[in-house]
Coordinates of C-alpha atoms and ligand atoms in Angstrom, one line a residue:
M1 CA 100.2 82.3 94.6
L2 CA 103.5 83.0 94.3
S3 CA 102.7 86.3 91.5
D4 CA 100.8 87.4 94.3
I5 CA 103.7 87.5 96.8
W6 CA 105.9 89.2 93.9
Q7 CA 103.3 91.9 93.6
D8 CA 103.4 91.9 97.5
F9 CA 107.4 92.3 97.5
L10 CA 107.0 94.3 94.9
K11 CA 104.6 97.3 96.2
I12 CA 106.8 97.0 99.4
V13 CA 110.0 97.9 98.6
K14 CA 108.7 100.5 96.0
E15 CA 107.9 102.0 99.6
E16 CA 111.2 101.1 100.5
V17 CA 114.1 102.0 97.9
G18 CA 111.6 104.1 95.3
S19 CA 109.9 103.1 91.9
R20 CA 112.8 103.9 90.1
V21 CA 115.1 101.0 91.2
V22 CA 111.7 98.8 91.2
E23 CA 111.7 99.4 87.5
T24 CA 114.8 99.7 86.6
W25 CA 116.3 96.2 88.3
L26 CA 113.3 94.4 89.9
K27 CA 111.2 94.1 87.8
A28 CA 113.8 92.6 85.2
V29 CA 113.3 89.2 87.9
S30 CA 110.9 87.0 88.5
L31 CA 110.2 84.9 91.5
E32 CA 110.9 80.9 90.1
Q33 CA 110.3 78.6 92.5
W34 CA 109.8 78.2 96.3
D35 CA 111.2 75.0 97.6
I36 CA 109.3 75.1 101.3
D37 CA 110.6 72.4 103.1
C38 CA 114.3 73.9 102.0
K39 CA 113.0 77.6 102.9
T40 CA 114.5 78.3 99.6
I41 CA 113.0 80.8 97.0
Y42 CA 114.8 81.1 93.4
V43 CA 115.0 84.3 91.8
K44 CA 115.2 83.9 88.0
A45 CA 117.3 87.0 86.2
P46 CA 117.3 87.1 82.6
N47 CA 121.1 87.8 82.3
L48 CA 124.5 87.7 84.4
F49 CA 124.8 90.8 84.8
V50 CA 121.3 91.9 86.4
K51 CA 121.8 88.7 88.7
E52 CA 124.9 90.1 90.1
W53 CA 123.5 93.9 90.9
I54 CA 120.3 92.2 92.4
A55 CA 122.5 89.7 94.3
S56 CA 124.9 92.4 95.5
K57 CA 122.5 95.1 96.1
Y58 CA 119.3 93.7 96.8
T59 CA 119.9 90.3 98.7
A60 CA 118.8 91.8 102.3
L61 CA 115.4 93.5 100.9
F62 CA 114.9 89.9 99.4
Q63 CA 115.4 88.1 102.2
L64 CA 113.6 91.1 104.9
H65 CA 110.7 91.0 102.7
L66 CA 110.0 87.6 101.7
S67 CA 110.2 85.9 104.9
R68 CA 107.5 88.0 106.1
L69 CA 105.4 87.2 102.8
L70 CA 106.3 83.6 103.1
N71 CA 105.7 84.0 106.4
T72 CA 109.1 82.1 107.6
S73 CA 111.6 83.1 110.0
E74 CA 114.3 82.5 107.5
V75 CA 114.3 82.5 103.8
K76 CA 117.0 81.7 101.3
V77 CA 117.6 83.3 98.2
I78 CA 119.2 81.7 95.3
F79 CA 119.8 84.2 92.4
L80 CA 118.9 82.1 89.0
C81 CA 120.4 83.3 85.7
Q82 CA 118.7 82.9 82.7
T83 CA 121.0 82.4 79.9
E84 CA 123.3 79.4 82.0
E85 CA 122.3 76.4 81.5
K86 CA 119.4 74.5 83.3
S87 CA 122.0 71.7 85.4
E88 CA 124.8 73.8 86.3
K89 CA 122.0 75.5 88.4
K90 CA 122.7 74.5 91.9
Q91 CA 126.7 74.8 91.4
S92 CA 127.3 77.8 89.4
L93 CA 124.6 80.0 90.9
T94 CA 125.2 79.0 94.6
T95 CA 124.7 82.9 95.7
I96 CA 123.6 81.2 98.9
I97 CA 122.5 83.6 101.5
P98 CA 123.4 82.2 105.3
A99 CA 120.3 82.4 107.0
Q100 CA 119.3 84.5 109.7
K101 CA 116.9 85.7 112.0
S102 CA 114.8 88.5 110.3
V103 CA 113.7 89.6 113.5
E104 CA 116.7 90.7 114.7
I105 CA 118.4 92.1 112.0
D106 CA 115.3 93.9 110.8
Q107 CA 115.8 96.9 111.9
P108 CA 119.4 98.1 110.9
Q109 CA 119.2 96.0 107.3
F110 CA 116.3 98.4 107.1
Q111 CA 118.1 101.7 108.0
V112 CA 120.8 101.1 105.6
A113 CA 118.2 100.5 102.3
K114 CA 116.3 103.3 103.6
K115 CA 119.2 105.6 103.9
S116 CA 120.9 104.7 100.8
Y117 CA 118.3 104.5 98.0
H118 CA 115.5 106.5 99.3
Y119 CA 114.2 109.4 97.8
Q120 CA 114.5 112.0 100.0
Y121 CA 110.9 113.9 101.0
G122 CA 110.3 117.6 100.4
K123 CA 113.2 118.3 98.8
L124 CA 112.7 119.2 94.7
N125 CA 114.5 116.0 92.5
P126 CA 116.8 118.4 90.3
S127 CA 116.7 116.1 87.5
Y128 CA 113.2 116.6 86.9
R129 CA 112.9 120.2 84.8
F130 CA 110.9 121.0 82.1
D131 CA 114.1 121.0 79.7
T132 CA 114.3 117.1 80.8
F133 CA 110.5 116.5 79.6
V134 CA 109.9 115.6 75.7
V135 CA 106.8 116.9 74.8
G136 CA 104.1 115.1 72.7
P137 CA 101.1 115.0 72.0
N138 CA 99.9 112.7 74.4
N139 CA 100.8 115.0 77.5
S140 CA 101.8 118.9 75.8
L141 CA 98.4 119.9 77.3
S142 CA 100.1 119.7 80.6
Y143 CA 103.1 120.8 79.5
A144 CA 102.1 123.9 78.6
A145 CA 99.9 124.3 81.6
A146 CA 102.3 123.3 83.9
Y147 CA 104.8 126.0 82.0
A148 CA 102.4 128.4 82.5
V149 CA 102.0 128.1 86.2
T150 CA 105.6 129.0 86.5
E151 CA 105.2 132.2 84.4
A152 CA 101.8 133.3 86.6
S153 CA 102.1 131.7 89.0
G154 CA 98.9 131.0 91.4
T155 CA 97.1 133.4 89.3
L156 CA 96.4 131.6 86.3
Y157 CA 95.3 127.8 86.5
N158 CA 95.1 128.2 90.7
P159 CA 94.7 124.8 90.9
L160 CA 96.5 122.6 88.2
Y161 CA 95.5 119.1 88.3
I162 CA 97.4 117.1 86.5
Y163 CA 95.8 113.5 86.2
G164 CA 97.3 110.1 84.6
G165 CA 98.3 106.5 84.8
S166 CA 101.6 105.8 86.5
G167 CA 105.1 106.4 85.4
L168 CA 103.7 108.8 82.7
G169 CA 105.8 111.9 83.9
K170 CA 102.9 113.7 86.2
T171 CA 105.9 113.4 89.5
H172 CA 108.2 115.5 86.7
L173 CA 106.1 117.9 85.4
L174 CA 105.5 119.0 89.1
H175 CA 109.3 118.9 89.9
A176 CA 109.5 120.9 86.9
I177 CA 107.2 123.8 88.1
G178 CA 108.7 123.9 91.5
N179 CA 112.5 123.9 89.8
A180 CA 111.8 126.1 87.6
L181 CA 110.1 129.1 90.3
Q182 CA 112.7 128.4 92.9
E183 CA 115.0 129.2 90.6
R184 CA 113.2 132.3 89.1
E185 CA 113.5 133.5 93.1
E186 CA 115.3 131.9 95.1
K187 CA 113.3 133.0 98.5
L188 CA 109.9 131.3 97.3
V189 CA 109.4 128.6 99.7
V190 CA 108.6 125.8 97.5
L191 CA 107.4 122.3 99.2
Y192 CA 106.7 119.0 96.8
Q193 CA 104.7 116.8 98.9
T194 CA 103.2 113.3 98.3
A195 CA 99.8 112.9 100.0
D196 CA 100.3 109.8 102.1
R197 CA 103.4 111.5 103.4
F198 CA 100.7 114.4 104.0
V199 CA 98.4 111.7 106.1
N200 CA 101.1 110.9 107.7
E201 CA 102.8 114.0 109.0
F202 CA 99.5 115.2 110.0
I203 CA 98.4 112.2 112.1
N204 CA 101.9 112.6 113.4
S205 CA 101.3 116.2 114.7
I206 CA 98.1 115.5 116.2
R207 CA 100.1 112.4 117.8
F208 CA 102.7 114.5 119.0
N209 CA 101.1 117.7 120.0
K210 CA 103.0 119.4 116.4
Y211 CA 99.4 120.7 115.2
H212 CA 100.6 124.1 115.5
Q213 CA 103.6 123.5 113.9
F214 CA 102.1 121.3 111.3
Q215 CA 99.7 124.3 110.4
Q216 CA 102.7 126.8 110.7
K217 CA 104.9 125.3 108.1
Y218 CA 102.0 125.4 105.7
R219 CA 101.1 128.7 106.2
D220 CA 104.9 129.5 105.5
L221 CA 105.0 128.3 102.5
D222 CA 104.2 130.1 98.9
V223 CA 103.9 127.0 96.3
L224 CA 102.2 123.5 97.5
L225 CA 103.1 120.7 95.0
I226 CA 101.0 117.3 96.2
D227 CA 101.6 114.8 94.8
D228 CA 98.9 111.5 94.4
I229 CA 96.4 113.5 95.4
Q230 CA 93.9 110.3 95.6
F231 CA 95.5 109.1 98.4
L232 CA 93.4 111.2 100.7
S233 CA 90.6 109.2 99.8
G234 CA 89.0 108.0 102.8
K235 CA 91.1 110.1 105.5
E236 CA 88.3 112.5 106.5
Q237 CA 90.5 114.0 109.6
T238 CA 93.3 115.0 107.1
Q239 CA 90.9 116.0 104.3
E240 CA 89.4 118.6 106.9
A241 CA 93.2 120.0 107.6
F242 CA 93.9 120.2 103.9
F243 CA 90.8 122.1 103.2
H244 CA 92.0 125.0 105.3
I245 CA 95.2 125.1 103.9
F246 CA 93.9 124.9 100.6
N247 CA 91.9 127.3 100.9
A248 CA 94.5 129.9 102.6
F249 CA 96.5 129.5 99.6
Y250 CA 93.8 130.1 97.3
D251 CA 93.1 133.5 98.9
A252 CA 96.5 134.6 99.2
H253 CA 97.0 133.6 95.4
K254 CA 99.3 131.2 96.2
Q255 CA 99.5 128.5 93.9
I256 CA 98.6 125.0 94.0
V257 CA 99.7 121.7 92.5
F258 CA 97.5 118.6 92.2
S259 CA 98.8 115.2 90.2
S260 CA 96.3 112.3 90.7
D261 CA 95.8 108.9 89.0
I262 CA 92.5 109.5 87.8
F263 CA 90.1 112.4 87.5
P264 CA 88.8 114.6 91.1
R265 CA 85.1 113.5 90.6
Q266 CA 86.3 109.9 90.8
I267 CA 88.2 109.7 93.8
E268 CA 86.1 108.0 96.1
G269 CA 85.8 109.1 99.8
L270 CA 86.6 112.4 99.3
A271 CA 84.5 115.3 100.9
E272 CA 82.1 116.9 97.8
R273 CA 83.5 120.5 99.4
L274 CA 87.5 119.5 98.4
R275 CA 86.3 117.2 95.0
S276 CA 84.8 120.5 93.6
R277 CA 87.8 122.6 95.0
L278 CA 89.9 120.2 92.9
E279 CA 88.2 121.4 89.7
W280 CA 88.3 124.7 90.2
G281 CA 91.2 125.6 87.9
L282 CA 92.4 123.9 85.1
V283 CA 92.7 119.9 84.8
T284 CA 94.8 118.4 82.5
D285 CA 95.4 114.9 81.5
I286 CA 98.2 112.6 80.8
H287 CA 98.3 110.4 78.2
K288 CA 100.6 106.7 76.8
P289 CA 103.3 108.1 74.7
P290 CA 103.0 107.3 71.2
L291 CA 105.9 105.1 69.5
E292 CA 107.7 108.6 68.4
T293 CA 107.7 110.5 71.6
K294 CA 108.8 107.2 73.0
I295 CA 111.8 107.0 71.3
A296 CA 112.3 110.7 71.3
I297 CA 112.1 110.5 75.6
L298 CA 114.5 107.5 75.2
K299 CA 117.2 109.0 72.7
K300 CA 117.0 112.3 75.4
K301 CA 117.5 110.3 78.2
A302 CA 121.0 108.4 76.6
A303 CA 122.0 112.1 76.1
I304 CA 121.2 112.5 79.4
H305 CA 123.9 109.9 80.3
G306 CA 126.4 111.1 77.7
E307 CA 125.5 108.4 75.1
T308 CA 123.8 108.6 71.7
L309 CA 121.2 106.0 71.0
N310 CA 120.5 105.3 67.2
D311 CA 117.2 104.1 65.7
E312 CA 117.0 101.1 65.2
I313 CA 117.8 100.2 69.2
A314 CA 115.6 103.5 70.5
E315 CA 112.8 101.3 68.3
Y316 CA 113.6 98.6 69.3
V317 CA 113.4 99.6 72.9
A318 CA 110.4 101.5 72.3
H319 CA 108.4 98.5 71.6
K320 CA 110.0 96.8 74.4
A321 CA 109.2 98.5 77.0
D322 CA 105.5 99.3 76.5
S323 CA 103.6 100.3 79.7
N324 CA 104.6 103.5 80.9
V325 CA 107.6 105.6 80.7
R326 CA 109.1 104.3 83.9
E327 CA 109.2 101.6 82.2
L328 CA 111.3 102.8 79.1
E329 CA 113.6 104.5 81.6
G330 CA 114.1 101.9 83.8
S331 CA 115.0 99.3 80.3
L332 CA 117.5 102.4 79.2
I333 CA 119.5 102.2 82.7
R334 CA 119.5 98.4 82.2
I335 CA 121.3 98.5 78.8
L336 CA 123.6 101.5 79.2
A337 CA 124.7 100.0 82.9
Y338 CA 125.6 96.9 81.2
A339 CA 127.2 98.2 78.0
S340 CA 129.9 100.9 80.9
L341 CA 130.3 97.6 82.3
T342 CA 131.3 94.8 80.2
K343 CA 132.7 97.8 78.0
Q344 CA 131.1 96.7 74.7
P345 CA 129.5 99.9 72.5
L346 CA 126.2 99.8 71.9
S347 CA 124.1 97.7 69.4
L348 CA 120.5 96.1 69.2
E349 CA 122.2 92.7 70.3
L350 CA 123.4 93.8 73.6
A351 CA 120.1 95.4 73.9
Q352 CA 118.5 92.4 73.0
K353 CA 120.2 90.3 75.5
V354 CA 120.2 93.1 77.9
L355 CA 116.0 93.3 77.6
A356 CA 115.5 89.3 76.6
G357 CA 113.8 88.2 79.7
Q358 CA 111.4 90.7 79.4
Q359 CA 109.1 89.4 76.7
A360 CA 107.0 86.6 78.8
K361 CA 106.3 89.1 81.5
K362 CA 104.9 91.2 78.9
E363 CA 102.3 88.6 77.3
E364 CA 101.4 87.8 80.9
I365 CA 100.3 91.3 82.0
S366 CA 98.6 91.9 78.8
I367 CA 95.2 90.2 80.4
D368 CA 93.2 93.0 81.2
F369 CA 89.8 93.8 82.4
N370 CA 87.9 93.5 79.0
K371 CA 89.2 90.4 78.5
I372 CA 88.4 88.8 82.0
T373 CA 84.6 90.7 82.0
H374 CA 83.7 89.4 78.4
L375 CA 84.6 85.6 79.7
V376 CA 83.0 85.9 82.5
C377 CA 80.3 87.3 81.0
K378 CA 79.9 85.1 78.7
R379 CA 80.0 81.9 81.1
Y380 CA 77.5 83.1 83.0
S381 CA 75.1 85.0 80.6
Y382 CA 75.2 88.8 81.5
R383 CA 76.2 91.6 80.2
L384 CA 79.2 93.9 81.2
S385 CA 76.6 96.7 82.1
D386 CA 74.6 94.0 84.6
L387 CA 78.1 93.5 86.4
R388 CA 78.8 97.6 86.5
S389 CA 74.8 98.1 87.5
T390 CA 74.0 98.5 91.3
S391 CA 71.7 96.0 91.4
R392 CA 72.2 93.0 94.0
A393 CA 70.5 89.8 92.9
K394 CA 71.9 86.5 94.2
E395 CA 73.1 84.8 91.3
L396 CA 74.4 88.1 89.5
S397 CA 76.1 89.2 93.1
L398 CA 78.2 86.3 93.0
V399 CA 79.1 86.7 89.3
R400 CA 80.1 90.2 89.7
Q401 CA 82.3 89.2 92.9
I402 CA 84.3 85.9 90.4
A403 CA 84.7 89.2 88.4
M404 CA 86.4 91.2 90.4
Y405 CA 88.3 88.1 92.2
L406 CA 89.6 87.5 88.8
M407 CA 90.7 91.2 88.0
K408 CA 92.4 91.0 91.3
K409 CA 94.1 88.0 90.8
M410 CA 95.5 87.9 87.2
T411 CA 96.2 91.4 86.8
D412 CA 98.3 94.1 89.0
K413 CA 95.4 96.6 89.1
S414 CA 94.7 97.9 91.6
L415 CA 91.4 97.3 94.2
R416 CA 90.1 101.0 93.0
E417 CA 91.4 100.2 89.5
I418 CA 89.1 97.3 89.6
G419 CA 86.0 99.2 91.7
I420 CA 86.2 102.1 89.4
F421 CA 86.4 99.8 85.6
L422 CA 83.0 97.8 87.4
G423 CA 80.3 100.7 88.2
R424 CA 82.5 102.5 90.7
K425 CA 82.3 100.6 93.6
D426 CA 84.0 100.6 96.8
H427 CA 87.4 99.1 96.9
S428 CA 85.9 97.3 100.2
T429 CA 83.1 95.7 97.6
V430 CA 86.4 94.4 95.5
I431 CA 88.0 92.9 98.7
H432 CA 85.2 91.5 100.3
A433 CA 84.7 89.8 96.9
F434 CA 87.9 88.7 96.6
E435 CA 87.9 87.2 99.8
K436 CA 84.4 85.5 100.2
I437 CA 85.4 83.6 96.4
E438 CA 88.9 82.2 97.8
Q439 CA 87.0 80.8 100.6
T440 CA 84.5 79.4 98.4
V441 CA 87.0 77.7 96.1
K442 CA 88.4 76.2 99.5
K443 CA 84.9 74.9 100.7
D444 CA 84.3 73.9 97.1
A445 CA 86.1 71.6 94.9
L446 CA 83.3 71.5 92.1
F447 CA 83.0 75.4 92.3
G448 CA 86.9 76.1 92.2
S449 CA 87.4 73.6 88.8
T450 CA 84.6 75.6 87.5
L451 CA 86.9 78.5 88.7
K452 CA 89.9 77.3 87.1
A453 CA 88.6 76.0 83.4
L454 CA 87.5 80.0 83.0
E455 CA 91.0 81.2 84.4
E456 CA 92.5 78.8 81.9
D457 CA 90.0 80.6 79.6
I458 CA 91.2 83.6 80.0
L459 CA 95.0 83.0 80.1
R460 CA 94.5 80.9 76.3
Ligands
LIG1 P1 104.0 109.4 87.2 O1 104.6 110.5 89.0 O2 103.3 110.2 86.4 O3 104.3 108.2 88.1 P2 106.9 110.0 86.9 O4 106.9 112.0 86.8 O5 107.3 109.9 88.3 O6 105.7 109.8 86.7 O7 107.9 109.5 85.9 C1 108.6 108.7 85.6 C2 110.0 108.6 84.6 O8 109.7 108.5 83.6 C3 110.9 110.2 85.7 O9 111.8 109.3 85.4 C4 110.3 110.5 84.4 O10 112.1 111.2 84.4 C5 110.2 109.9 83.1 N1 109.6 110.5 82.4 C6 108.1 110.7 81.9 N2 107.6 111.4 81.2 C7 108.5 111.8 80.9 C8 108.8 113.0 79.3 N3 108.1 113.1 78.8 N4 109.5 113.0 78.9 C9 110.8 112.5 79.7 N5 110.9 111.6 80.6 C10 109.7 111.6 81.3
LIG2 MG1 104.3 110.4 90.7

C-alpha cells in the first residue's frame, strides 16, 4: 500500500536527514499516486512554496529511497501542488526528474544528503537550552529535575530518567543539561549519545578490535547523556558493556541522564539488573502540552526567529498541529519561511494557506488503537481483556492477530507500542501476526473481504 511505503520512506529519511526536516517539510506532502507503467510517482504538496522547496532540496532523497521501496531501478518523481488545477497538472508542474540508475549514483547522493543535513552526533546542540524550553504543566517535573541535575551533578538524581512520547522535548532537555554543565565548567567532558549510536559504536569496536579504546572513551567522560535508551532492547552484549559503564559512572558519582519513550519496566528485552538500575535515581515523564503551553511554545519559537506571533495565529497553529511539539514547530517554520520568501506579513490567512493540506492527514491519524480493538472485539464478540490475555485458544489467537494486523496497517504506531497495548506482547509476535494475516488475505478471498469490511467500519 502506498501509505505503508510512505511511512517507511519517512522512517528512512528521518535517519538520514533528521526528524526536523521530516516534520517541517516532508510531512507536509503525501504520495498521491504511483503509476507503475510509467514508473512515476506523484507527490502532492499543499502549496507551491512547499512543492518548490522540497523539489529543489530533497528530490534526490525521494528518488533514491522510493526506487528501493518500490522495487524499481528508476523512478520518476513529479511534484504536484494542491492549489493548482488538476487539468494543469501535467503541463505546468513538470518537475520531471530524469530517471537515473540508482545503484551507480546511490553513494555520492547519500553522502551529500548526509553531510548537509545530518545532525552531528555526539555534539551538543547549542540551541537546546533551558531558556529556550517552555515550561508547562506537562513537563514541569522533568524540567525541574533536569535543572536540578545541573546544580548537583551526579549526587542528587543519578541517574535521571526522562520518558514520554515522541517530539515532546526529551532530547531538548538532555542537551540543555549538557549545555548548562558545559557552560559552568568548561573542562567537563560531556557526551550526548543516542542509544542506537552507542550500539553501533560498541559493535564496531568489537569488529575492528577497538574495544579497549571504546572503554577508555567512556571512562574519560564526566557526564553521559543517553537518548532513547529503549533501543538497547534485545542487544544483550551491548547491554553488558553498558552495564559496566553505568556502574563505573554511578560509583564515581558522575551524572547519567537517560531519555526513553517508555517507563523502564516497560522496555522489553532489557536485562533485569540494568532495568532496575534505570530506576535507581529519579524517573520523570513528559506529556503532550495543553493549548496554553503550545501557544507559549509557538510564541517563543517565533521570537527566536525574530518574529512576533499574535494570539490569533498562534491559536490557529496550535489547534492544527496536535500531535507533538516537533510538529508544532514544523508548522511554524513553514509559515515563517513562506512569509519571508514571499515577502508577506504574518497573518491568519497566510498561516491557513500554508497549513491547508494538514487537516486531511490529521483525520487519517486519528484512528486509534481503541477504535480498532473496539470494532474488532465487537465483530467477533470478545472483550479487550481477552485480546490482552495470554490465552492461546485458537479463535481468540486469530482475532488477536487480526487486531494486530489492523493496528499496524491503519496507524503509524510502532510494533512495540502495539505489543504493549495488547498486554505487553513482544514485537516479534506482532510481526508474525501481520505476516500471517497478510498471507491469509492473499489465499482466502472471503477472509479478505471480511477484513476489508472491518477496515471500512473503522474508517467510518
Ligand atoms: P523528543 O526527544 O521528546 O522526541 P525533542 O526534544 O526532539 O523531542 O523536541 C522536538 C522539538 O520540539 C525540538 O525542536 C524542541 O526544541 C521542541 N520542544 C519540545 N518541547 C519544548 C518546550 N517545552 N519548549 C520549547 N521547545 C520544545
Ligand atoms: Mg528525542
